[in-house]
CSV table of C-alpha atoms in Angstrom, one decimal:
chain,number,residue,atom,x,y,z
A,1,UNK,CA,-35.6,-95.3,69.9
A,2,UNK,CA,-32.5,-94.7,72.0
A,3,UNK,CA,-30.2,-91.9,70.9
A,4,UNK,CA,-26.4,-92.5,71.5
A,5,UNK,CA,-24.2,-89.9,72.9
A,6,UNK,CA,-21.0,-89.8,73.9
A,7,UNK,CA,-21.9,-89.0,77.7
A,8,UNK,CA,-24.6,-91.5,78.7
A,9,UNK,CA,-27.5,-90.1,80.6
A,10,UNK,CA,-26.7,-91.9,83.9
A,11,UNK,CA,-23.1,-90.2,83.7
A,12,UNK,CA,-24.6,-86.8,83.1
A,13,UNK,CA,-27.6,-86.7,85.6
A,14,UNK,CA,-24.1,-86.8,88.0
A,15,UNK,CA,-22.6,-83.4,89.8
A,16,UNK,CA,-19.2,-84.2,88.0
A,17,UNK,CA,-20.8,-85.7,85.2
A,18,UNK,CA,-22.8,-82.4,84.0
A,19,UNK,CA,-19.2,-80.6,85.7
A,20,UNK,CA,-17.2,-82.2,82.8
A,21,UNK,CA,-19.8,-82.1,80.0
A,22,UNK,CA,-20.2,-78.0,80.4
A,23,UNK,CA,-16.3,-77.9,80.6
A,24,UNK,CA,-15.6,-79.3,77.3
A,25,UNK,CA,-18.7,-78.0,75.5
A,26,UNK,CA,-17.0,-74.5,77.1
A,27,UNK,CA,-13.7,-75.2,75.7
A,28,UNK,CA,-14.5,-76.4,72.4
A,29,UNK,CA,-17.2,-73.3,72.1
A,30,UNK,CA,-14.2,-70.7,72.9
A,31,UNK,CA,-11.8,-72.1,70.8
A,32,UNK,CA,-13.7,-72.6,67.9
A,33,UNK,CA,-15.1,-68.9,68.4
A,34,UNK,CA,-11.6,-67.5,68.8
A,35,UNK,CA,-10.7,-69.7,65.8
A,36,UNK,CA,-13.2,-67.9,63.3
A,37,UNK,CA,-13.7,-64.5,64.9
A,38,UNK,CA,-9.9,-64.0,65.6
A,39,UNK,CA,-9.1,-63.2,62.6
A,40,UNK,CA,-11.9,-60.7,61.6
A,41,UNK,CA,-11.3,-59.4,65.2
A,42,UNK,CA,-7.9,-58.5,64.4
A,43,UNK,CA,-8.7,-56.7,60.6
A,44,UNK,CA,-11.3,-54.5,62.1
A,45,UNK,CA,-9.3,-53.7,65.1
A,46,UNK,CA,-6.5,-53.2,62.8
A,47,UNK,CA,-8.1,-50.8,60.2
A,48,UNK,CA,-8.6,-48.5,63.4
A,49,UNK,CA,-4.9,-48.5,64.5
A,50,UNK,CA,-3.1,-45.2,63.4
A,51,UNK,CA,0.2,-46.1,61.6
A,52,UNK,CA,2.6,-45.7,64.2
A,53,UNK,CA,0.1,-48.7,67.0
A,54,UNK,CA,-0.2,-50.5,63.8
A,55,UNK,CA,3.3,-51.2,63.3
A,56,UNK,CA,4.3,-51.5,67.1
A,57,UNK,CA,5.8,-55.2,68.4
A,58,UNK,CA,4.3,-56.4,70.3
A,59,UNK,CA,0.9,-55.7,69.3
A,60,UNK,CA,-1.8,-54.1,70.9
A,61,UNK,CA,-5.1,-56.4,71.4
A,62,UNK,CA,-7.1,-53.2,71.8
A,63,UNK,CA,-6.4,-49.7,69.8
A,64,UNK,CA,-5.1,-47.4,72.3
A,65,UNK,CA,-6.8,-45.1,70.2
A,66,UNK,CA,-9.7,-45.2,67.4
A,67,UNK,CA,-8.9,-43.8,64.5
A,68,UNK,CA,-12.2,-44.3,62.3
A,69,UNK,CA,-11.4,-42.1,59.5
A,70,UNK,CA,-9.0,-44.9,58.3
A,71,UNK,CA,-12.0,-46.5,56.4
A,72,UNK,CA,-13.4,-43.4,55.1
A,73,UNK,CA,-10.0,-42.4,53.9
A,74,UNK,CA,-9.3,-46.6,52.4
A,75,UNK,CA,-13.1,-46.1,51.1
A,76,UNK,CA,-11.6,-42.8,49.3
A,77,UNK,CA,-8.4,-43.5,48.0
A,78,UNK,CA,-9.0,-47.5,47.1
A,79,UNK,CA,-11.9,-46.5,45.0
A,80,UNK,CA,-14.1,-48.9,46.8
A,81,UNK,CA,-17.2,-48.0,45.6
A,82,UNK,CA,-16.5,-48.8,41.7
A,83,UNK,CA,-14.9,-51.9,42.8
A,84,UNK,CA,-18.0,-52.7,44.9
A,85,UNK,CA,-20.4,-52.1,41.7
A,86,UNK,CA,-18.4,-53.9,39.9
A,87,UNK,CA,-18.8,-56.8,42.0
A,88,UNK,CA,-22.3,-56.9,42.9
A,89,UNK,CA,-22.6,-56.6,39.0
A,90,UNK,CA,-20.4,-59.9,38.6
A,91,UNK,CA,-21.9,-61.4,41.3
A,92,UNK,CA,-25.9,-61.0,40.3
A,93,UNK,CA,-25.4,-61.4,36.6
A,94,UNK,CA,-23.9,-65.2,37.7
A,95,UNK,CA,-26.6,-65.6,40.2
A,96,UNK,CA,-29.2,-64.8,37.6
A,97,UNK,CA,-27.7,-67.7,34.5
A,98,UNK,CA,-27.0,-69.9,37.4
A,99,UNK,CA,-30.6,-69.8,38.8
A,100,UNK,CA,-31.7,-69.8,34.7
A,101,UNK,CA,-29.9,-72.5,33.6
A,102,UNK,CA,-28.5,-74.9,37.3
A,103,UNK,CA,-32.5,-74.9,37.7
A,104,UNK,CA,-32.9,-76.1,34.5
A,105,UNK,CA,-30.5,-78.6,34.1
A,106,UNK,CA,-31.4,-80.0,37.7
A,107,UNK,CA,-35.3,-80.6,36.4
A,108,UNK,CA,-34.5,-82.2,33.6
A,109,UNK,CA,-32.2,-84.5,35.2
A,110,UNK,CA,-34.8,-85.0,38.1
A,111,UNK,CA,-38.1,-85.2,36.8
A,112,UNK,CA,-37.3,-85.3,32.8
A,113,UNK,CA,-34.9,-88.2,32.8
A,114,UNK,CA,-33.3,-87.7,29.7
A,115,UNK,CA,-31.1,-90.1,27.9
A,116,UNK,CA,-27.7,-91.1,29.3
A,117,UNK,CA,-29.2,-88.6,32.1
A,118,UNK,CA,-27.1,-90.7,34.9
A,119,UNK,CA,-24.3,-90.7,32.3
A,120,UNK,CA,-24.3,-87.0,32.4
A,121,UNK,CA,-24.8,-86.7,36.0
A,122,UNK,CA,-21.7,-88.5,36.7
A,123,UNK,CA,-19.8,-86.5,34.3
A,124,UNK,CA,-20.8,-82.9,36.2
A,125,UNK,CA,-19.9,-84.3,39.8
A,126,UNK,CA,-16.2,-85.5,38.7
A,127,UNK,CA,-15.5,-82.0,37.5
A,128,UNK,CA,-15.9,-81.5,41.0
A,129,UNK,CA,-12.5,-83.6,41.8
A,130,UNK,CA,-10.3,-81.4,39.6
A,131,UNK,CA,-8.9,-78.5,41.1
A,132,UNK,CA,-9.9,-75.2,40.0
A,133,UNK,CA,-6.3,-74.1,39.0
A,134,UNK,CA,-5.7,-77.0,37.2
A,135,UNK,CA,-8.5,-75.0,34.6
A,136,UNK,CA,-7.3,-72.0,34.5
A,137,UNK,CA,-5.3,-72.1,31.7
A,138,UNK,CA,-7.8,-73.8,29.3
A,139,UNK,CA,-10.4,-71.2,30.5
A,140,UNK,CA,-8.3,-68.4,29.7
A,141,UNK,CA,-7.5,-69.9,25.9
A,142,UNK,CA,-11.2,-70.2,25.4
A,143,UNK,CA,-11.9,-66.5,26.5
A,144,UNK,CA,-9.0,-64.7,24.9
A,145,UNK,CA,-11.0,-66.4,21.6
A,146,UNK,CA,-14.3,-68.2,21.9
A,147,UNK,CA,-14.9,-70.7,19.8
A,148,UNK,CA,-17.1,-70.5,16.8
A,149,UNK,CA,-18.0,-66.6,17.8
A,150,UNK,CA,-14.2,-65.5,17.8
A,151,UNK,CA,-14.2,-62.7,20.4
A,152,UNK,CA,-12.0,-61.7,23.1
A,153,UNK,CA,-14.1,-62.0,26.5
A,154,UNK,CA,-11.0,-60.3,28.5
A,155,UNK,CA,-12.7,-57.3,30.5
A,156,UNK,CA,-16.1,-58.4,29.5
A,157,UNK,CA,-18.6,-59.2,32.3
A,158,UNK,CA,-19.4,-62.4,30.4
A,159,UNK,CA,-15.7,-63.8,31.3
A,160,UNK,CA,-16.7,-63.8,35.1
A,161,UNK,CA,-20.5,-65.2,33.9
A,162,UNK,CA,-19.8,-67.6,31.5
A,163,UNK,CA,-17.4,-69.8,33.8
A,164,UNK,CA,-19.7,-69.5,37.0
A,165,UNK,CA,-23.2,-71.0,35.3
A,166,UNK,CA,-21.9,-74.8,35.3
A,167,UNK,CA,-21.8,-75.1,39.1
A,168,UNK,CA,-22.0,-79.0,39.3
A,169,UNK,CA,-21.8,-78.6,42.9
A,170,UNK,CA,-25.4,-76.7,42.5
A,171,UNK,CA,-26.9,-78.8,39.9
A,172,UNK,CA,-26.0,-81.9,42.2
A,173,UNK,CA,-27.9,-79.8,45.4
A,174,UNK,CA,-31.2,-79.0,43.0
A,175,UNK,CA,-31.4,-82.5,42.1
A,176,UNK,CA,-31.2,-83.8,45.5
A,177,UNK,CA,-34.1,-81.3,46.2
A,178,UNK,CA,-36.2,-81.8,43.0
A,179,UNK,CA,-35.8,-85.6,43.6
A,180,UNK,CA,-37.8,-85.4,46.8
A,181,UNK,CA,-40.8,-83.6,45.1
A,182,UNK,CA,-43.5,-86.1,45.3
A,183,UNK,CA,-44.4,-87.3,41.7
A,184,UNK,CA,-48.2,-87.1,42.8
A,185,UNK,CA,-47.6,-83.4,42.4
A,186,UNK,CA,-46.2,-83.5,38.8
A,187,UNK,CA,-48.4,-85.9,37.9
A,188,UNK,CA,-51.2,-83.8,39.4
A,189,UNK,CA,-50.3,-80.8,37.0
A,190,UNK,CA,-50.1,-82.8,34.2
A,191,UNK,CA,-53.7,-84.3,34.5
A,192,UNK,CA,-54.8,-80.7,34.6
A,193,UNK,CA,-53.4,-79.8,31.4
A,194,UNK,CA,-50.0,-78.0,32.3
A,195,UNK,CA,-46.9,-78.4,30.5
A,196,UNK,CA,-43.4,-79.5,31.9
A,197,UNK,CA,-42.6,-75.9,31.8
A,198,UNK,CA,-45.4,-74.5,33.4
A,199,UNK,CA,-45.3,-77.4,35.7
A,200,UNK,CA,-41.9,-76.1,36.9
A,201,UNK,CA,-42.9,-72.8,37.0
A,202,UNK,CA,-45.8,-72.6,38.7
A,203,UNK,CA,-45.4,-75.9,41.2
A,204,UNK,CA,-41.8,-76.8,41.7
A,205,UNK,CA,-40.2,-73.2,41.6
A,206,UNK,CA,-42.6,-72.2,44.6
A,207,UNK,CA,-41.8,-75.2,46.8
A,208,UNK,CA,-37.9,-74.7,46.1
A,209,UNK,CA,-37.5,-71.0,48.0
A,210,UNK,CA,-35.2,-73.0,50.8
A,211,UNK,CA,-32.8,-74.8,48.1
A,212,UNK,CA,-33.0,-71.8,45.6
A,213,UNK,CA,-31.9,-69.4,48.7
A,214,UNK,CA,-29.2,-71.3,49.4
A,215,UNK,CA,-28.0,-72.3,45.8
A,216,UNK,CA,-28.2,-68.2,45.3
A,217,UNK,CA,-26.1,-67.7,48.9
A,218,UNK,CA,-23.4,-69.7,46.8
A,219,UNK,CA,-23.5,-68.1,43.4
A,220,UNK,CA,-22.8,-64.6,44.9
A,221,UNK,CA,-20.4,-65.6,47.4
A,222,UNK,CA,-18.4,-67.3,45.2
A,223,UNK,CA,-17.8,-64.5,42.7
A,224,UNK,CA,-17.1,-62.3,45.7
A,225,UNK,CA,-14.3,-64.1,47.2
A,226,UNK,CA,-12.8,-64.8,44.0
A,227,UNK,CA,-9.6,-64.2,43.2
A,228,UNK,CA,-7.1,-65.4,40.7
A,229,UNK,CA,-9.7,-65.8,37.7
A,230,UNK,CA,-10.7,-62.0,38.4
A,231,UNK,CA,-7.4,-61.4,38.3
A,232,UNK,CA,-6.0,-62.7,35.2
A,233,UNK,CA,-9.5,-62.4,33.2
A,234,UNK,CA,-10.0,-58.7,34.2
A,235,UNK,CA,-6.7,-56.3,33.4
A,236,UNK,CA,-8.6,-53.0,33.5
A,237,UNK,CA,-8.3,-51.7,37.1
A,238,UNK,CA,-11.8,-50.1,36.3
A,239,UNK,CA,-13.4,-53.3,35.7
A,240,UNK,CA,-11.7,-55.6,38.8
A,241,UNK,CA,-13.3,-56.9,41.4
A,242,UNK,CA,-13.1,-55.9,45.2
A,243,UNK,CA,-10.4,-58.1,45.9
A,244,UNK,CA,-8.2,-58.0,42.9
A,245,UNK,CA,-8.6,-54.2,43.1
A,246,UNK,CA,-7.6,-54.0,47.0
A,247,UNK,CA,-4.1,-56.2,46.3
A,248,UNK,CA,-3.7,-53.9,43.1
A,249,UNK,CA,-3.7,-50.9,45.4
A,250,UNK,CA,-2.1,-52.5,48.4
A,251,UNK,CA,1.3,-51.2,48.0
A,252,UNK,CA,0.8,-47.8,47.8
A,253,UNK,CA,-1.4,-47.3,51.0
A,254,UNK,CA,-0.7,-47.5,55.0
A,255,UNK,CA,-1.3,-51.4,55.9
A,256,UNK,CA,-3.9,-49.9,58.6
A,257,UNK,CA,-5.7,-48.7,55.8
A,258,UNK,CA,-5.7,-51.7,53.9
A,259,UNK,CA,-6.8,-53.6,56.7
A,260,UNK,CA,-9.9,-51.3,56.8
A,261,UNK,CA,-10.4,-51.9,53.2
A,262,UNK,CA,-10.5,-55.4,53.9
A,263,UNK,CA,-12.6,-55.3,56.3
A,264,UNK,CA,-15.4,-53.5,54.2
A,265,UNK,CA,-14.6,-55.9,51.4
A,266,UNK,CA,-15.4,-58.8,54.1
A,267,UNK,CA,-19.2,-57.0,55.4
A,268,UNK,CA,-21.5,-57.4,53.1
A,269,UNK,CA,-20.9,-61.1,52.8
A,270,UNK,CA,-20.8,-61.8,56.6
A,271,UNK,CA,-24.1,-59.6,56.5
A,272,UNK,CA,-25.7,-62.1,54.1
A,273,UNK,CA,-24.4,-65.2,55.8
A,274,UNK,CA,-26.0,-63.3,59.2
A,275,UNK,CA,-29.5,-62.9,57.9
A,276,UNK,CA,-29.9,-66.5,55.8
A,277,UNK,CA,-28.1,-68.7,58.0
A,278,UNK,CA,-31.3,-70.3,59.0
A,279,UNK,CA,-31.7,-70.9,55.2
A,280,UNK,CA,-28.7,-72.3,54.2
A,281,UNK,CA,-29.5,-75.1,56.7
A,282,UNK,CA,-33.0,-75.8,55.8
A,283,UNK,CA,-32.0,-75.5,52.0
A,284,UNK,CA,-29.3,-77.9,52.9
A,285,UNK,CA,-31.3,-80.3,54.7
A,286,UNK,CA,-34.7,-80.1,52.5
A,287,UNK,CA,-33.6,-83.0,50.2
A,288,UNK,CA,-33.1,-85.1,52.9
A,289,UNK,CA,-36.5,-86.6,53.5
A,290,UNK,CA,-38.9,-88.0,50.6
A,291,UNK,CA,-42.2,-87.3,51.0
């Protein structure tokens, strides 16, 4: 089978051919690098600038001089540490219902088939057309008194939970992945006696690591970057989240310092991206193939 590109072969066996491919690919690499890594770049850089560099026009690519102390000092005075429990508390217990209850809801629609399964389906995936703001105001009315129990979520770590566990977008990716599960396996299971929970705990769950890693990448990334539900849902500054508690702070602290605080707000997500990128792909791709 003959792949396409948009340089044929003949053309790019040539001096200039090869010349002008290595160009472009150069060009597009460097721009989209300085694209993405400008920014962060520029925070880091930033958060190491004393007050005076930091305010100086025009700017200074490179800190004349290093002033590391800014980020213990943000570290210090922002409180980061409580805001940065808080967080990863936010951010596991949704990881932990979504992995509970996305995984369960995917199965069922995969390998169960329920009825009006397709029905439901459908329903989860146009939730995915409406913009998040659009439901924040019914979200808050249901926390400030949930129905049937009558309690007041506000400040509760069940306001930032409770929202986050039906990820259509996650269901949708599990299904796609359970869906190319050979039934021979399943059926397989079955023969020897195991139930349909037992069947997913003990054959699907195993095969899933890729899918699951990635499904879990999401669920804590998207409580970390958060920001306007945290903000409205969680009033007590000693219950916020790292970014609603950094632009609580923000206007009584050098800018340099905020930058730094930032930029230790930004780590340990571009540390987890770092280390499972090679997992996000194969989760992403897993469901691709049958077989």
């Amino acid at each position: 089978m003959t792949t396409r590109t948009l340089i044929s072969p003949a053309r790019l066996s040539r001096p200039r051919g090869r010349l002008l491919y290595w160009t472009v690919l150069f060009l597009v690499v460097a721009v989209f690098t300085l694209v993405f890594i400008g920014p962060l770049y520029w925070m880091v850089t930033s958060g190491l600038k004393d007050t005076e560099e930091f305010a100086r026009i025009p700017p200074t690519l490179v800190p004349d001089a290093v002033h590391p102390g800014n980020y213990g000092e943000a570290w210090q005075v922002m409180e980061l540490s409580q805001l940065l429990f808080n967080t990863l508390y936010y951010a596991f217990g949704a990881l932990a219902f979504q992995l509970v209850l996305d995984v369960a809801a995917a199965y069922s629609l995969s390998k169960l088939r329920p009825v009006l399964g397709k029905a439901i389906l459908g329903a989860m995936l146009v939730t995915l057309m409406i913009p998040a703001t659009v439901l924040v105001v019914p979200q808050y009315l249901t926390v400030l008194d949930l129905p049937v129990f009558e309690r007041n979520l506000l400040n509760t770590p069940w306001v930032i939970w409770l929202p986050s566990v039906t990820n259509a977008f996650n269901i949708f990716l599990l299904k796609r992945f359970f869906d190319s599960i050979p039934r021979e396996l399943l059926d397989a299971a079955a023969i020897d006696g195991a139930s349909p929970m037992r069947t997913l705990r003990s054959v699907v769950l195993p095969i899933s690591r890729p899918i699951l890693g990635v499904v879990s990448i999401f669920a804590v990334v998207g409580v970390w970057k958060d920001f306007l539900w945290p903000m409205l849902a969680l009033p007590d500054p000693g219950k916020q989240t790292l970014n609603v508690g950094i632009y609580s702070l923000a206007s009584g602290v050098p800018e340099n310092w905020l930058l730094a605080a930032l930029a230790m707000a930004s780590l340990p997500t571009l540390i987890l991206f770092l280390i499972f990128q090679r997992n996000i792909m194969s989760g992403l791709t897993a469901g691709g193939l049958k077989g």
